[in-house]
Coordinates of C-alpha atoms in Angstrom, one line a residue:
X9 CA 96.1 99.1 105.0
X10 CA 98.6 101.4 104.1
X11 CA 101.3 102.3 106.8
X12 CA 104.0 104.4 106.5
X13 CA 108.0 104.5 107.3
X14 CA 107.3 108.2 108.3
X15 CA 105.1 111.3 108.3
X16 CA 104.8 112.7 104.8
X17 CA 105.8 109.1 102.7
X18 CA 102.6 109.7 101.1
X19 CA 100.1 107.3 102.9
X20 CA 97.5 109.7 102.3
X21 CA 97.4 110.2 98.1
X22 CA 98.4 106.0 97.8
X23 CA 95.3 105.3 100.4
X24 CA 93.6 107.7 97.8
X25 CA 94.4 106.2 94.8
X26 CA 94.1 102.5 95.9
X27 CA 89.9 103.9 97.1
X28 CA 89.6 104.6 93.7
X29 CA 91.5 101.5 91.8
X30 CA 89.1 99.4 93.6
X31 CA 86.2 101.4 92.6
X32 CA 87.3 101.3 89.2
X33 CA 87.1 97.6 89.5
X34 CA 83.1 97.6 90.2
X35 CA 83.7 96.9 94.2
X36 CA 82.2 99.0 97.0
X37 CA 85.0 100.9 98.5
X38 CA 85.3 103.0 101.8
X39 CA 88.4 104.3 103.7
X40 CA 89.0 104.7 107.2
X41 CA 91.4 106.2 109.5
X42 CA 90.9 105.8 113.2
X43 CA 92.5 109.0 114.1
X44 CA 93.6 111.9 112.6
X45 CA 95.7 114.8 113.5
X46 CA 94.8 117.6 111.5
X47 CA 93.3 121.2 111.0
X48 CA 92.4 120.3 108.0
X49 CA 88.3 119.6 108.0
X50 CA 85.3 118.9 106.0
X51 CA 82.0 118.9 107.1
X52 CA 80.0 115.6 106.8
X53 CA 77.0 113.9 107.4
X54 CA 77.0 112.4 111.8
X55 CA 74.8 109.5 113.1
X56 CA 71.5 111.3 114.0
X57 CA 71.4 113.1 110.8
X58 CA 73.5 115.6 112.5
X59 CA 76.7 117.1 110.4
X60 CA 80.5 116.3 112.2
X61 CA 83.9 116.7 111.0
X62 CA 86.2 114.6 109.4
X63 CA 90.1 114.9 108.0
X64 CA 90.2 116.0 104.5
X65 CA 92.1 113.2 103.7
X66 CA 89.5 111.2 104.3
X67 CA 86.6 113.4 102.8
X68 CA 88.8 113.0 99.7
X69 CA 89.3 109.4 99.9
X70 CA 85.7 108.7 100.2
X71 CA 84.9 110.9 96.5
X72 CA 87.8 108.6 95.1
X73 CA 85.9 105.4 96.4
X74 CA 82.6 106.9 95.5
X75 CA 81.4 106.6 98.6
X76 CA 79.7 109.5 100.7
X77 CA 82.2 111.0 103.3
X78 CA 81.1 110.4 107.2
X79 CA 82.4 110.3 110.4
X80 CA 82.9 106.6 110.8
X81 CA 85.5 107.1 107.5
X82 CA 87.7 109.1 110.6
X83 CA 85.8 108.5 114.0
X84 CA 88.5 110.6 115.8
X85 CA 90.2 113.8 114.4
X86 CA 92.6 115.8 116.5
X87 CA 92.8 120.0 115.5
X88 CA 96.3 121.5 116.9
X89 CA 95.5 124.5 118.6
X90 CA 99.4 124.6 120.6
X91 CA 102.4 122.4 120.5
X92 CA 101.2 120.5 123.6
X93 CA 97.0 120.5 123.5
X94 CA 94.5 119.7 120.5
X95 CA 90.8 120.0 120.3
X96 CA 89.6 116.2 120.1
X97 CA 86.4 115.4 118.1
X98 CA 85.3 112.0 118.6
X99 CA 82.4 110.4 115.6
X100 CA 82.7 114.4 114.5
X101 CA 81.4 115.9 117.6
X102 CA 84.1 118.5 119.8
X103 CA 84.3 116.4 122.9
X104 CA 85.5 118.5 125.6
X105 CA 86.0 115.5 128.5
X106 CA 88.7 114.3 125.8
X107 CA 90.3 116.6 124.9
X108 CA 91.3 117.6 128.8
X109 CA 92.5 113.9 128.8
X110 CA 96.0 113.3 128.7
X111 CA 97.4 111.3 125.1
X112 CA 97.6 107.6 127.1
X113 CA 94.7 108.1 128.8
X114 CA 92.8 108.6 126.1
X115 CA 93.3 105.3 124.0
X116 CA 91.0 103.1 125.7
X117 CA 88.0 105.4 126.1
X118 CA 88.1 105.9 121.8
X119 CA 89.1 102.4 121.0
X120 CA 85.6 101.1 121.3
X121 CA 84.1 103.5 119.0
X122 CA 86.8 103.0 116.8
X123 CA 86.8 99.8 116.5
X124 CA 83.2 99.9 115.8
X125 CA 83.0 102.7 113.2
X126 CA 85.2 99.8 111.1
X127 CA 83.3 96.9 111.7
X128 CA 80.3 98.7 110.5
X129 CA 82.6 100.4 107.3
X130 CA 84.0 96.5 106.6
X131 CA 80.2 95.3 107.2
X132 CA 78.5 97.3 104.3
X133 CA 81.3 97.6 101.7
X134 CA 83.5 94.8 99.8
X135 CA 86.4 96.6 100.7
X136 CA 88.1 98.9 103.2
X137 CA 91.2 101.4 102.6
X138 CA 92.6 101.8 106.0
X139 CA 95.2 104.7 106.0
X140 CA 97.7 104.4 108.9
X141 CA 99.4 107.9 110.9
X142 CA 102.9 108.7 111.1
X143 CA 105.0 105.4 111.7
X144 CA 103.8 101.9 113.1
X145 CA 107.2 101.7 114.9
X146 CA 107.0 104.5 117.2
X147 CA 107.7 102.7 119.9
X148 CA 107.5 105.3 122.7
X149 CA 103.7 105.2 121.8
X150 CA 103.0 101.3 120.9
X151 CA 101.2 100.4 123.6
X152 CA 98.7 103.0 123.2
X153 CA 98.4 102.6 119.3
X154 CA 94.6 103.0 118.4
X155 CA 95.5 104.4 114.8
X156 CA 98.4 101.8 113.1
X157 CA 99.0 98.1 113.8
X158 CA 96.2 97.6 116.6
X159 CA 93.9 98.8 114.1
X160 CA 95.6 95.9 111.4
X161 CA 95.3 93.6 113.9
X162 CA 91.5 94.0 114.3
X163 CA 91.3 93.6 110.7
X164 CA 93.8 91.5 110.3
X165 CA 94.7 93.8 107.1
X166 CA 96.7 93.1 104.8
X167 CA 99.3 96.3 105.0
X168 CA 101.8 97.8 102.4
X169 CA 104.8 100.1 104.3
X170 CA 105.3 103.0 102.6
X171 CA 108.9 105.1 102.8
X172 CA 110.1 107.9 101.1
X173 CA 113.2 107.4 99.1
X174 CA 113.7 111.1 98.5
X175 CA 114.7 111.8 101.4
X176 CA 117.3 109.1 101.6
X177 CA 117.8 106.0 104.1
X178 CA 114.7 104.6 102.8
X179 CA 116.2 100.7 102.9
X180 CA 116.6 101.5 106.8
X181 CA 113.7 102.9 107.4
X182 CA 111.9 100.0 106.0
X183 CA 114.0 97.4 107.9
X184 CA 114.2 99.4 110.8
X185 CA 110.2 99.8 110.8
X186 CA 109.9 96.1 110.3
X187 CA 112.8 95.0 112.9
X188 CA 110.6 97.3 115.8
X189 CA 107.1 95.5 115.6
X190 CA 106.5 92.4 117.1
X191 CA 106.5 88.8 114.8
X192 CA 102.4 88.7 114.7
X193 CA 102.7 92.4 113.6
X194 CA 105.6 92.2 110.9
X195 CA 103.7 89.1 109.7
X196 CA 101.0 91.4 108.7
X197 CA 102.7 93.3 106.4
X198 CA 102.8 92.1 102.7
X199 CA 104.8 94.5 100.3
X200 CA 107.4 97.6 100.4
X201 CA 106.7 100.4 98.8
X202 CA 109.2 103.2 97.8
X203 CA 107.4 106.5 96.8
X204 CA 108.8 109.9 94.9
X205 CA 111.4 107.8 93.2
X206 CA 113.9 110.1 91.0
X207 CA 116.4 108.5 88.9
X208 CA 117.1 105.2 87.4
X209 CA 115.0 102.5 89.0
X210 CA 117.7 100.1 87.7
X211 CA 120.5 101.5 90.1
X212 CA 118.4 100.1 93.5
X213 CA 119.5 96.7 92.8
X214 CA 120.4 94.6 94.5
X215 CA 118.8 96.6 97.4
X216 CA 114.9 95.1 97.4
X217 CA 116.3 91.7 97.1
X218 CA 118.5 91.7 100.0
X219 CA 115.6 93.4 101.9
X220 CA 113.7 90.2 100.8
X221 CA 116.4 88.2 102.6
X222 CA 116.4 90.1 105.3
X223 CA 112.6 90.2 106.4
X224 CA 110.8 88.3 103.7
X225 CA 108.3 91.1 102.5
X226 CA 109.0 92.2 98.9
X227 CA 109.3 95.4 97.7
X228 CA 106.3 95.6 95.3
X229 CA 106.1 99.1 93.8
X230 CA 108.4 102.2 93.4
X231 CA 106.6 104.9 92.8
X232 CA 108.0 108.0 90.6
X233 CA 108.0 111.5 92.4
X234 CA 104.3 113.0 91.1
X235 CA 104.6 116.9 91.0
X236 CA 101.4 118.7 90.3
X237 CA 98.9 115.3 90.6
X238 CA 96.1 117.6 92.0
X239 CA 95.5 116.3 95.6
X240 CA 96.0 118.1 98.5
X241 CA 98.9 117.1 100.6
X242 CA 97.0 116.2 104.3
X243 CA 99.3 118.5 106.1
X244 CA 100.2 120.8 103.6
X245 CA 103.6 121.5 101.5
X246 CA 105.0 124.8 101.2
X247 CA 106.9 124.6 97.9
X248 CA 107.9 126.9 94.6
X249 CA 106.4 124.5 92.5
X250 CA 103.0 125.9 93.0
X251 CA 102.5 127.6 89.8
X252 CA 100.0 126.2 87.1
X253 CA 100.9 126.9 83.2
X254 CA 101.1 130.3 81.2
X255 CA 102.7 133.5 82.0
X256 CA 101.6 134.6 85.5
X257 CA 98.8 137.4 85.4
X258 CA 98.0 136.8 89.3
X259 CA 99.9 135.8 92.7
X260 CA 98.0 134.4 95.3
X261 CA 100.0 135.4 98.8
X262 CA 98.6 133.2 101.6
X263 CA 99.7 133.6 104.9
X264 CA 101.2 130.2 106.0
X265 CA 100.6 131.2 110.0
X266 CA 101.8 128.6 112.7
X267 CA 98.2 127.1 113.3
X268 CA 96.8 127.6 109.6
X269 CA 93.8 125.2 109.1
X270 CA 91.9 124.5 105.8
X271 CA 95.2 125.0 103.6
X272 CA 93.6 122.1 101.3
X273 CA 91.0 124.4 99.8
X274 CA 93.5 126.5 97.9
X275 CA 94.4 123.3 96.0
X276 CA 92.6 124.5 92.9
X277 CA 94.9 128.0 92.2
X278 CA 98.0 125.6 92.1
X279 CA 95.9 124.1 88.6
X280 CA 94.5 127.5 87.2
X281 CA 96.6 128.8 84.3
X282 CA 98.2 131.7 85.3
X283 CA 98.4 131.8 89.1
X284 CA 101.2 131.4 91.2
X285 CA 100.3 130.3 94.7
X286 CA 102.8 131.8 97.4
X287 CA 103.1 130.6 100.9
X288 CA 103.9 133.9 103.3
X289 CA 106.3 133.4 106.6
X290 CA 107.7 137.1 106.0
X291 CA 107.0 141.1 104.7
X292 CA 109.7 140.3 102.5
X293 CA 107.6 137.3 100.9
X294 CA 105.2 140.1 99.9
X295 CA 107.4 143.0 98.8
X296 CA 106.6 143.0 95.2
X297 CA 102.9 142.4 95.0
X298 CA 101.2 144.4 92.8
X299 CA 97.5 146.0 93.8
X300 CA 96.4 143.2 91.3
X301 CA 97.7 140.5 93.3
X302 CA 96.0 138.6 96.1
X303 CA 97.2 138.7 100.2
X304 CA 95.1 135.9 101.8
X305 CA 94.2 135.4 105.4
X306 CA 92.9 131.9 105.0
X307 CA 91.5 130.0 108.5
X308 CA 92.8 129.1 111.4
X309 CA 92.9 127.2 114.5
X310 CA 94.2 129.6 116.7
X311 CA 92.7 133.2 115.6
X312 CA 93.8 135.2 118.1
X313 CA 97.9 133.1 118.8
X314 CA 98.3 133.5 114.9
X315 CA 97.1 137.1 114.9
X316 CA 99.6 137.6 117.4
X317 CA 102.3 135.6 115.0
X318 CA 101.1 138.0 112.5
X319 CA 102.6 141.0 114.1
X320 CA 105.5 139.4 115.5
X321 CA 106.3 139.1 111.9
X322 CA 105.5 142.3 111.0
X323 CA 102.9 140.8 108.4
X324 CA 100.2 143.0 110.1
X325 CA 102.0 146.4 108.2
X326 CA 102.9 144.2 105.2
X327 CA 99.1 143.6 104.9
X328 CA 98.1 147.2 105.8
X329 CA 100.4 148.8 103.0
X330 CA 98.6 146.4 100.5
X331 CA 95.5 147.1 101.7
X332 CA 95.8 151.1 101.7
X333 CA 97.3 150.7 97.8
X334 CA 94.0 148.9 97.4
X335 CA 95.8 145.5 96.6
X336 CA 93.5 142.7 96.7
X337 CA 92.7 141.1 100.5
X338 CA 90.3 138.2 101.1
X339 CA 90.0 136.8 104.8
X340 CA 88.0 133.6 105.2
X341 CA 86.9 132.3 108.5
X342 CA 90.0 132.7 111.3
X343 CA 91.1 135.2 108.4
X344 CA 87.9 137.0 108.0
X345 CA 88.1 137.3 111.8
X346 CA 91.6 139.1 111.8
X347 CA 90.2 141.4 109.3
X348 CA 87.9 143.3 112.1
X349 CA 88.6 145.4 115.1
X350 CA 88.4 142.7 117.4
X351 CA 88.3 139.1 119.0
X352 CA 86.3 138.9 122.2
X353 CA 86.5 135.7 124.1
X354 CA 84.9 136.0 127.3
X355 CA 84.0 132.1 127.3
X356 CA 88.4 131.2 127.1
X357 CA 88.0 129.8 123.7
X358 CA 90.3 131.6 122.1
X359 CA 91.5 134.7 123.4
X360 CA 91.2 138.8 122.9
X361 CA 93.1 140.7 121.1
X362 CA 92.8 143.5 118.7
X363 CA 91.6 142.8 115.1
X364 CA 93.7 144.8 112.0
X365 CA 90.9 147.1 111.1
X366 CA 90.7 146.3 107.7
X367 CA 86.3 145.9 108.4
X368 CA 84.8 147.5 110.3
X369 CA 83.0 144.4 112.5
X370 CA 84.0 142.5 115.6
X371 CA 84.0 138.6 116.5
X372 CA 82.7 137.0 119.7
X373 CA 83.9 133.6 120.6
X374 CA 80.8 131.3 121.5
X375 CA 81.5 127.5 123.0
X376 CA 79.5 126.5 120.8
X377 CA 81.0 125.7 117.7
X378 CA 79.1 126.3 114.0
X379 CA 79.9 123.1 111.7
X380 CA 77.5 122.9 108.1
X381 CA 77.5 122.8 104.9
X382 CA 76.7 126.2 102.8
X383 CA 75.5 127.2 99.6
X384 CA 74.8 130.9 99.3
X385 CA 75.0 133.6 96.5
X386 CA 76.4 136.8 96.7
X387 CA 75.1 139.6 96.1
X388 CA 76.5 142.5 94.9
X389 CA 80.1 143.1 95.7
X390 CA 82.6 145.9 94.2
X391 CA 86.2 146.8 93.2
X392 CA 88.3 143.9 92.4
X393 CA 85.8 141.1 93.8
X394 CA 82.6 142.5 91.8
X395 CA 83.6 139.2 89.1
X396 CA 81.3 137.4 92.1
X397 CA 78.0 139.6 91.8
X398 CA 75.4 136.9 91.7
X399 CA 77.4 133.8 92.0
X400 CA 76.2 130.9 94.1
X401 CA 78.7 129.3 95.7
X402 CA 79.0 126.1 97.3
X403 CA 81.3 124.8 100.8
X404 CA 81.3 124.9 104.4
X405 CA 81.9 126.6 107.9
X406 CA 83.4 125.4 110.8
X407 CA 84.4 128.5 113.2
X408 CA 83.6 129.2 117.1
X409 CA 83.3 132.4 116.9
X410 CA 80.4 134.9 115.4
X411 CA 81.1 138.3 113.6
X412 CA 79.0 141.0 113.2
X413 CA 79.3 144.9 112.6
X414 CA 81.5 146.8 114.8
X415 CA 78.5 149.1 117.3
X416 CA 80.2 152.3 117.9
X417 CA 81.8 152.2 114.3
X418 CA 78.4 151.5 113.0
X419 CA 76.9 154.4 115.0
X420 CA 79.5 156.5 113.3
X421 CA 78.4 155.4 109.8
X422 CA 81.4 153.3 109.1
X423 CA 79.5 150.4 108.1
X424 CA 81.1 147.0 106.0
X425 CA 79.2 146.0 103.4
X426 CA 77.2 142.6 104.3
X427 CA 77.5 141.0 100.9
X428 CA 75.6 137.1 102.6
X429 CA 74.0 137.6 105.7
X430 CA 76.0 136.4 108.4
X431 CA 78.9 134.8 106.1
X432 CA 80.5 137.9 104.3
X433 CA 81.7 141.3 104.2
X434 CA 83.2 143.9 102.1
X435 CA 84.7 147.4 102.8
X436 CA 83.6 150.4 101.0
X437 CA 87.1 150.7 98.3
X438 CA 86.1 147.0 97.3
X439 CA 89.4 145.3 97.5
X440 CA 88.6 143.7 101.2
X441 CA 86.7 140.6 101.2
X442 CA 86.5 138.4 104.3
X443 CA 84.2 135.0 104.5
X444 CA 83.3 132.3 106.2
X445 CA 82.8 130.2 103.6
X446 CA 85.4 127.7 102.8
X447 CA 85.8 125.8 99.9
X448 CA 85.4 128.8 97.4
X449 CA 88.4 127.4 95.4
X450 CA 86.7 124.3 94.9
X451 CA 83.6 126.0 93.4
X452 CA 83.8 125.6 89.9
X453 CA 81.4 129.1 89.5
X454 CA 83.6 130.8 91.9
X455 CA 87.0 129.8 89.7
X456 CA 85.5 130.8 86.4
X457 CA 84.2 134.5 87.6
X458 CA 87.8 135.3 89.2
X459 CA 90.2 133.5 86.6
X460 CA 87.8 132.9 83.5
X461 CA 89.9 129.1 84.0
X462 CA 88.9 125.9 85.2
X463 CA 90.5 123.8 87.6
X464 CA 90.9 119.6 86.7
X465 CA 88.2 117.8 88.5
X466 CA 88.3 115.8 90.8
X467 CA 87.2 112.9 89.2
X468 CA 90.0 113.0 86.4
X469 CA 92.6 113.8 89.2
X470 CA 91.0 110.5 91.2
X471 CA 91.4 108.8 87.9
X472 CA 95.1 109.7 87.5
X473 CA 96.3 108.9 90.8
X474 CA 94.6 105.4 90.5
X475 CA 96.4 105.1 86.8
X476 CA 99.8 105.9 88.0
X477 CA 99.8 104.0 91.0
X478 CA 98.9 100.8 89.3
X479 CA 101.5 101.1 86.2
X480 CA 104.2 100.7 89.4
X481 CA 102.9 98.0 91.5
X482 CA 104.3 94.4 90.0
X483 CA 101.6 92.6 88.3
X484 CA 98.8 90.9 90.7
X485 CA 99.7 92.7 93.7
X486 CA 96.4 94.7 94.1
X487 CA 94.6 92.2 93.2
X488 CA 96.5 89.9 96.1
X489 CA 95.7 92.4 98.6
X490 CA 92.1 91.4 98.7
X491 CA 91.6 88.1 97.9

């Protein structure tokens, strides 16, 4: 199991990398992680030969072990839709008795599913990747723990604790982590780790070694900082090292909104030669974008509050202007919903409010909530997105709401171009796209008509992590871990 000192120490991508060591060694591999707080999803197969949702971290770490991604991989995944409430799906279903449940009262009704979904996962594979959340020694919440060290003791795991040193302290987080759990708990826990080391490792001494005296775990790997190693951070990371090789011939603007969901899908332009990937907060983040460049509206988990964000912002103009110079816009899902005239919620799933009229179509929110996998070819598109004419493109959907042309705007002949029935839309200059489809990044078809590049695979980026992880941990350590 790999734990961590804090959010962000990079439990995810190790987790990821360990799933495919172990692979690499001939075993069966599978990850888990009981619950996840996220609005970052991928569709994947449910018991019943239904389709559910599951963290991307996960889906990710399952293509690293070579397994197939399901729902017992992340049996309960918590979406953000305010600072105080979530959407709780439970084995990949929404479950809307949960989610009215306050945070304590919800432990006990989950843990016997979760405990299940890894007793099943640990049943059919030789080993079991278990990815901790947030800290183990978050005291304030122990007794309710279904995700950390009540999950390694059901296992009885063997745990690394993870810390970044970047951000300094990392010694006391790690002793302070291990001072807060209880002795059966600490016992459990068989290495350090410190991740996104910069410097000279030789200057830690004599650091590791009097954390050895101190608690008796070792400190078995440290980790160099990895810029650029292909994998989507779980929650995201808004940076200015998102630029791939070459001059830049494109920007990519996407508009980092307070509930954005999905952000992993845009992965891929942070690898393609050329493209500068730029995370919006402002108007002044998109002042000197040329009609060539890109404004995206990419998904999220609260259309019609982020809309509303929008404006505060004064984005809403920023986007107009583009969009009247005929700059480049693509919407997809919550984004392709913004596009239109308007959200109607009559069922309180979302809310109303007024679209930015960049498509002429309008979006009513259903309870019911559309979750599959898609593969669909487009048909004939114009301006700056005709480069897709034809291509068939692979992802998925996961949206409430249902979009369709605007009636009274149709009546008037101001009519969007339905380029996939039900699933995308194009005005009449050609430079507005909006889809439901995500995943389009990932599409190695959809990358080479827009860029003429190709992004890394997956596989070789799986590969990598797995490489670089192992050149830091001491000799026999991985092994150790599942003996």
């Amino acid at each position: 199991m790999v734990l961590g000192t804090t959010s962000g120490a990079g439990k995810s991508w190790l987790t990821t990398a360990l799933c495919r060591y172990y692979s690499n060694q001939g075993l069966k591999v599978a990850p888990f992680k009981a619950q996840n707080m996220s609005n970052n999803a991928r569709v994947v197969p449910a018991p019943g030969s239904a389709l559910g949702e599951i963290g991307s971290a996960q889906y990710f770490q399952a293509l690293a072990a070579r397994a197939t991604p399901e729902v017992r991989m992340n049996p309960l995944l918590l979406k953000p839709e305010a600072d105080t409430r979530s959407q709780v799906v439970l084995m990949g279903q929404v479950h809307a008795e949960l989610t009215a449940l306050p945070w304590r009262g919800r432990s006990e009704r989950v843990w016997p599913q979760i405990a299940a979904a890894l007793d099943a996962l640990r049943a059919e594979n030789e080993v079991v990747v278990i990815e901790g959340a947030g800290s183990p020694a978050e005291i304030n919440l122990h007794a309710s723990d279904i995700v950390n060290m009540r999950v390694a003791r059901h296992a009885q795991a063997r745990c690394l604790l993870v810390t970044d040193i970047d951000r300094g302290g990392a010694f006391a987080h790690l002793y302070g982590t291990w001072a807060l759990l209880p002795e059966d708990e600490r016992a459990l826990i068989q290495g350090f780790v410190l991740n996104k080391f910069r410097g000279d490792a030789s200057l830690l001494a004599p650091a590791p070694q009097m954390l050895q005296e101190l608690t008796g775990v070792p400190t078995v790997a440290t980790i160099p900082t990895q810029w650029h190693h292909g994998l989507p951070e779980e929650d995201g990371v808004f940076d200015d090292r998102s630029m791939a090789a070459g001059a830049v011939h494109t920007t990519v603007a996407v508009i980092a909104y307070p509930r954005i969901s999905n952000l992993d899908e845009f992965q891929p332009l942070k690898n393609v030669p050329g493209v500068r990937l730029l995370w919006v907060r402002s108007p002044a983040d998109v002042a000197g974008l040329r009609p060539s460049d890109w404004i995206v509206l990419p998904g999220s988990k609260a259309t019609a509050a982020d809309l509303a964000w929008l404006r505060a912002q004064g984005l809403d103009q920023a986007i107009a202007r583009h969009a009247g110079q005929g700059g480049t816009v693509l919407g997809v899902c919550g984004g392709l919903q913004m596009l239109g005239e308007a959200l109607i919620d009559t069922a309180g799933i979302d809310g109303n409010a007024p679209g930015l009229g960049l498509l002429p179509l309008v979006t009513v929110f259903e309870p019911a909530k559309t979750v599959r996998r898609t593969s669909a070819a487009f048909g004939a598109l114009a301006g700056a997105w005709s480069p897709l004419s034809g291509v068939r493109a692979e992802g998925y959907e996961i949206h409430h709401g249902q979009t369709a042309q605007h009636p009274a705007m149709a009546a008037k002949g101001d009519v969007a171009r339905e380029i996939v029935p039900g699933i995308a839309w194009q005005n009449p200059a050609g430079n507005v796209l909006g889809v439901y489809l995500h995943g389009l990044f990932e599409d190695a078809a959809v990358l080479q008509a827009l860029f003429g590049a190709r992004a890394p695979t997956l596989d070789s980026v799986f590969d990598g992590l797995a490489d670089g992880a192992a050149r830091h941990f001491a000799p026999g350590v991985l092994e150790a871990l599942i003996a």
